[in-house]
Structure formats: structure tokens, C-alpha cells
C-alpha positions as a printed Julia matrix, in Angstrom:
328×3 Matrix{Float64}:
  20.21   -1.34   -5.05
  23.22   -0.92   -2.75
  20.97    0.89   -0.07
  18.45   -2.1     0.17
  20.04   -3.42    3.39
  20.06    0.04    5.16
  17.84   -1.05    8.13
  16.55    2.32    9.59
  14.63    1.65   12.67
  11.88    4.21   13.28
  11.74    4.74   17.02
   9.01    7.6    17.03
   6.15    5.2    17.05
   5.77    3.34   20.14
   3.62    0.15   19.65
   2.67   -0.13   23.18
   1.29    3.52   23.02
  -0.56    2.85   19.86
  -2.22   -0.24   21.37
  -3.39    1.71   24.26
  -4.34    4.68   22.56
  -6.08    3.67   19.33
  -9.68    2.25   19.14
 -10.06   -1.1    17.7
  -6.38   -2.08   17.72
  -5.8    -5.87   18.28
  -2.92   -5.82   20.85
  -2.54   -9.46   20.79
  -0.61   -9.1    17.59
   3.23   -8.94   18.2
   6.41   -8.61   16.34
   7.6   -11.88   17.78
   4.77  -14.05   17.19
   6.6   -16.69   15.3
   9.97  -16.58   16.99
   9.58  -20.07   18.34
   7.08  -21.68   15.91
   8.8   -20.45   12.74
  11.98  -18.8    13.23
  12.85  -18.96    9.59
  10.03  -16.65    8.87
  11.81  -13.41    8.47
  14.83  -14.6     6.31
  12.54  -16.46    4.11
  10.2   -13.49    3.35
  13.19  -11.02    3.03
  14.86  -13.33    0.63
  11.94  -13.85   -1.58
  10.99  -10.2    -1.59
  14.5    -9.2    -2.3
  14.67  -11.56   -5.26
  11.45  -10.35   -6.61
  12.55   -6.79   -6.46
  16.0    -7.53   -8.15
  13.96   -8.98  -11.06
  11.27   -6.23  -11.06
  11.93   -3.01   -8.85
   8.29   -2.19   -9.09
   7.37   -5.3    -6.96
   7.87   -3.49   -3.77
   5.16   -1.06   -4.68
   3.04   -3.9    -5.84
   3.3    -5.84   -2.42
   2.46   -2.61   -0.56
  -0.61   -2.1    -2.58
  -1.68   -5.72   -1.99
  -1.44   -5.24    1.77
  -3.56   -1.84    1.58
  -6.22   -3.47   -0.68
  -6.45   -6.48    1.59
  -6.77   -4.37    4.86
  -9.48   -2.26    3.51
 -12.0    -5.06    2.86
 -12.79   -7.29    5.91
  -9.61   -6.41    7.73
  -6.22   -7.82    7.02
  -7.15  -11.28    6.5
  -5.63  -12.34    3.12
  -9.23  -12.55    1.64
  -7.8   -10.61   -1.66
  -5.76  -13.75   -2.26
  -8.62  -16.07   -2.6
  -9.42  -17.29   -6.19
 -12.99  -17.45   -7.55
 -15.09  -15.3    -9.86
 -16.45  -13.65   -6.94
 -13.07  -12.89   -5.42
 -11.79   -9.59   -4.4
  -8.94   -9.79   -6.84
 -11.52   -9.48   -9.7
 -13.15   -6.34   -8.22
 -12.98   -3.23  -10.21
 -10.42   -1.61   -8.12
  -8.1    -4.69   -8.12
  -8.47   -6.06  -11.57
  -5.45   -5.34  -13.86
  -4.01   -3.49  -10.84
  -3.06   -5.26   -7.82
  -0.07   -7.65   -8.37
   2.29   -9.89   -6.39
   0.22  -12.86   -5.73
   2.91  -15.11   -7.24
   5.62  -13.75   -4.74
   3.1   -14.6    -1.88
   2.53  -18.06   -3.28
   6.32  -18.73   -3.5
   6.73  -17.4     0.24
   4.01  -19.53    1.35
   5.31  -22.76   -0.35
   8.78  -22.04    1.09
   7.38  -21.61    4.72
   5.1   -24.78    4.39
   8.14  -26.96    3.73
   9.95  -25.45    6.69
   6.96  -24.88    9.34
   3.76  -26.37    7.95
   0.46  -24.86    8.81
   2.0   -22.27   11.12
   2.25  -18.78    9.28
  -0.92  -17.25    8.0
  -1.07  -15.76    4.47
  -2.31  -12.53    5.94
   0.74  -12.25    8.01
   3.03  -13.05    4.84
   1.3   -10.13    3.03
   1.88   -7.82    5.83
   5.56   -8.78    6.26
   6.15   -8.91    2.46
   4.83   -5.25    2.2
   7.16   -4.13    5.11
  10.25   -5.49    3.3
   8.93   -3.99    0.03
   8.95   -0.48    1.76
  12.3    -1.18    3.24
  14.07   -2.35    0.07
  12.72    0.6    -1.85
  14.62    2.94    0.61
  11.76    3.56    3.06
  11.58    3.11    6.8
  11.66   -0.13    8.77
   8.87   -0.61   11.21
   7.84   -3.58   13.34
   5.29   -5.59   11.38
   2.96   -6.96   14.06
   1.97  -10.65   13.46
  -0.56  -13.16   14.58
  -3.51  -12.82   12.06
  -5.64  -15.57   11.05
  -6.78  -16.06    7.23
 -10.4   -15.25    6.43
 -12.64  -17.9     4.94
 -14.45  -15.92    2.35
 -13.65  -13.08   -0.01
 -15.84   -9.84   -0.35
 -15.93   -8.71   -3.92
 -18.83   -6.17   -3.3
 -17.09   -4.69   -0.33
 -13.95   -4.17   -2.48
 -16.08   -2.4    -5.03
 -17.52   -0.12   -2.57
 -15.04    0.21    0.11
 -11.66    0.83   -1.5
 -10.8     4.43   -2.0
 -10.87    5.45   -5.8
  -8.6     7.79   -7.67
 -11.81    9.42   -9.14
 -13.37   10.28   -5.74
 -13.15   13.76   -4.02
 -10.87   14.12   -0.87
 -13.86   14.21    1.51
 -15.08   10.95    0.25
 -11.89    9.31    0.52
 -11.44   10.57    4.15
 -14.83    8.96    4.79
 -13.69    5.66    3.64
 -10.65    5.85    5.78
 -12.74    6.75    8.79
 -14.95    3.8     8.11
 -12.01    1.53    8.96
 -10.66    3.51   11.88
  -8.08    5.64   10.1
  -8.01    9.46   10.26
  -7.1    12.25    7.9
  -3.34   12.12    8.79
  -3.42    8.55    7.68
  -5.0     9.48    4.35
  -2.26   11.83    3.56
   0.62    9.45    4.91
  -0.71    6.32    3.29
  -1.31    8.05   -0.21
   2.2     9.27    0.03
   3.66    5.95    0.84
   1.51    3.85   -1.65
   2.36    6.47   -4.54
   5.96    7.5    -3.86
   6.59    4.07   -5.67
   4.93    2.14   -8.3
   3.04    2.91  -11.48
  -0.48    3.69  -12.69
  -2.39    3.01  -15.8
  -3.55    5.71  -18.21
  -7.2     4.55  -17.46
  -6.71    6.08  -13.9
  -5.66    9.47  -14.91
  -6.8    10.02  -18.59
  -9.91   11.79  -17.43
  -7.53   14.77  -16.46
  -6.02   15.14  -20.11
  -9.18   15.8   -22.18
 -12.85   16.9   -21.73
 -12.15   17.49  -18.18
 -15.06   20.03  -17.54
 -17.36   22.34  -19.42
 -14.73   25.09  -18.93
 -11.5    23.19  -19.02
 -10.06   20.55  -21.55
  -7.09   19.67  -19.17
  -7.47   19.57  -15.39
  -6.28   23.1   -14.42
  -4.54   21.48  -11.48
  -2.28   19.45  -13.6
   1.04   20.9   -14.78
   0.8    21.78  -18.39
   4.1    20.12  -19.42
   3.3    16.95  -17.54
  -0.21   17.03  -19.22
   1.4    17.26  -22.56
   3.68   14.33  -21.93
   0.95   12.27  -20.48
  -1.24   13.02  -23.57
   1.48   11.6   -25.76
   1.88    8.55  -23.51
  -1.74    7.61  -23.55
  -2.92    8.59  -27.17
  -4.36    5.88  -29.08
  -3.86    3.16  -26.44
  -6.21    0.98  -24.48
  -5.75    2.46  -21.12
  -3.14    0.18  -20.02
  -0.07    1.91  -20.79
   1.74    2.92  -17.45
   3.94    5.61  -15.97
   5.55    6.49  -12.6
   3.16    7.75   -9.82
   6.17    9.72   -8.67
   7.99   11.08  -11.81
  10.7    12.58   -9.78
  12.03    9.43   -7.95
   9.79    6.55   -9.21
  11.63    3.66   -7.67
  12.72    5.31   -4.26
  10.53    5.54   -1.22
  10.96    9.23   -0.13
   8.86   12.57    0.16
   9.28   13.76   -3.4
   5.62   12.63   -3.88
   4.47   15.58   -1.63
   6.93   17.98   -3.31
   5.37   17.13   -6.65
   1.98   17.97   -5.39
   3.23   21.44   -4.59
   4.22   21.81   -8.19
   0.96   20.5    -9.52
   2.63   17.29  -10.62
   0.46   14.63   -8.93
  -0.4    11.89  -11.51
  -3.91   10.98  -10.07
  -6.81   13.41   -9.13
  -6.82   12.02   -5.78
  -3.28   12.65   -5.31
  -3.26   16.43   -6.52
  -6.48   16.76   -4.68
  -4.76   16.56   -1.29
  -3.08   19.86   -2.16
  -5.32   21.58   -4.63
  -8.94   20.68   -4.2
 -11.2    22.83   -1.97
 -11.66   19.86    0.22
  -7.95   19.18    0.35
  -7.26   22.84    1.09
  -9.4    22.66    4.22
  -8.27   19.2     5.44
  -5.01   17.92    4.02
  -3.02   20.74    2.35
  -1.04   21.64    5.59
  -0.06   18.02    6.03
   1.24   17.89    2.43
   3.29   20.95    2.99
   4.76   19.57    6.21
   5.87   16.3     4.57
   7.17   17.99    1.6
   9.45   19.76    3.85
  10.33   16.98    6.26
  10.93   13.53    4.88
  11.91   11.95    8.32
   8.62   13.2     9.74
   6.74   11.44    6.91
   8.78    8.19    7.5
   7.9     8.15   11.2
   4.22    9.0    10.68
   4.04    6.31    7.7
   5.45    3.69   10.27
   2.75    4.51   12.63
   0.07    4.64   10.04
   1.04    1.17    8.62
   0.83   -0.43   12.01
  -2.6     1.13   12.5
  -3.77   -0.1     9.12
  -2.45   -3.65    9.97
  -4.78   -3.66   12.96
  -8.08   -2.77   11.16
 -10.57   -4.85   13.02
 -11.71   -8.1    11.1
 -15.25   -8.22   10.07
 -15.43  -12.18   10.93
 -14.34  -13.75   14.26
 -13.42  -17.05   12.69
 -10.26  -17.77   10.59
  -7.67  -20.37    9.95
  -4.17  -20.94    8.73
  -4.42  -21.66    4.92
  -2.26  -24.24    3.54
  -2.69  -22.58    0.05
  -3.14  -18.84    0.03
  -5.64  -19.04   -2.94
  -8.29  -21.35   -1.45
  -9.74  -22.01    2.1
  -8.68  -25.29    3.78
């Protein structure tokens, strides 16, 4: 992990231009929101994320996924952290999938001892995801801060609004559009989310047998990869896991897109960006571009993350939770 402190500043994305040019962006968020009220914020979050990734390298991907799944439901308000049977964490797309809650708890407890009732859980999630990307070898980007924590979870919204790996590309594009993100964001954020991390057999086993009336195995899946995945998943309960990016599973890079060109995307929603009729029409060109230019991917990923972090909240009220799992 020698490269973990390789701070690469992405300059191509102007935050000011983003605020002025993107509909719905909350420009009151700033990168220096806590400089006076909690100057220990950055070193505390950095230390906890680094320690968690030393213990388990996959945690960087988990924290990034946690941020994605929070922002797509109610906006980035940490509603995914709330406990309770009706909580978002128990929605079908999140159950046995989203992880990293304990890391957020530890960061929050540390910050409450240093600057109590100042830093929102939503901002902790956003900043932890940024360090998870950085410590995986990805780009540094200015995480804008100043969010409030939501008061209620939205399990039904998580079940209906989060993109599914089983959906066609045009449906996924529609779900991104519903929260103010465009087709480029679909391709960029899919690559960012799946260049690191793992997925369970339950999310791709539909591609391995009885795929259609004419094909036993998904014809857009490389035959040798299909065979190895069949061996992995055979006889299991669907919870066996494998890397989303088999080429460089723990490194944030553009190999995800290169894999798609070779029909080695793990999820159907990944390979569909390049191989499906909808993908050919809308996303194939972007996949080809990012497969050839990793720095272009890094630049656009930074911009898309800032856009996603500014998805408008569905509720105007909020608070700074003392405990990220329950409202005050």
C-alpha cells in the first residue's frame, strides 16, 4: 500500500463552474466547511479509513458503495445509516451488500469526543468515500461538506430507486436522470464503483445457466470467465464473492472498461454498457474512451462524484446526529 499517500489533485473539474452550471447543485456546500468548527475532521477520517483498509483492503470499495446508496435515496443525508426494520440498510439492494457501518460509527465517536455535535454523519460518509477512493489509487477530489442528517429512512425508495445489476441500461439511465445525473455519470460512476470491490454470486449467477431460450450462458460473457464463475458458484448459497474487476481487483484504475471490451464484465449491467443494444446506442463510446484514457476517467469521475454529492435532498429539515444510527 505504498501508494496510498499519493495525493493526486484533479484540477480539471472546477467546483465553481459545476455549481453555476449544474441544475439542482447546492452551492452552499464547501470544502472548508469545518475548518474552524472541527479542524481535526480530515486527519480523523483519514486515519480511520486508512486503518480499516489496512485491515481489509476491500473496505475502500465498501465506503464508496455506502455513499452511492445513501445519495440515491433522499439525497446524501445519511438515511442509509439509520437502524430499524424499515431502514434503508434492510432494503433488498442493500441487505448483505452494503458494508462499512462500523467504520462510520468509529469515525463519528472519535469526532464527537473532539468536536461534539458539529460534523454530520452524511459528511462523514462522503469524506470517507473520498479517502477510500484515494487510498485505492484513485483521484483526489474536493469533497464538498455542510450537509445535514435526515430524520427518516426510506426503505421503499431504496427498493425502487437504486439501480439494479439486472436492469437494462436504459432503465439505469432513467434512474440516474431522476436524481439529476446524466449518461456520462452512469458510465463514470459504474466504473468507479466496480473497479474495486466484490460481488456475490447471487448478482451474476443468472448469466451462468438457463440464460435464455436459446443460450444457456450469457453470450456477452467470455467463455473462460463463465466457466470459472460456474465453478465458484456451484452448490453455494449465492453468497460466494469474486472481484468485480478481475484484472486489478484492489486498484482504482480504468481496467474495468478494458475488461468490458473483452466481454469480462462481471455483472450484466456492467457488460451491458458495451454489449447491449441500449449500451451500443448510449454508452459504448464512453466505455471505449475511458478504456483508452485512464486520466480522462479520473477527471470525469471527480466531477461526477461532486455532482452525486449534491443530489438535492427530498426533505428540507435535518440535524447533526449524535449517533449515526438513530435520530437525536
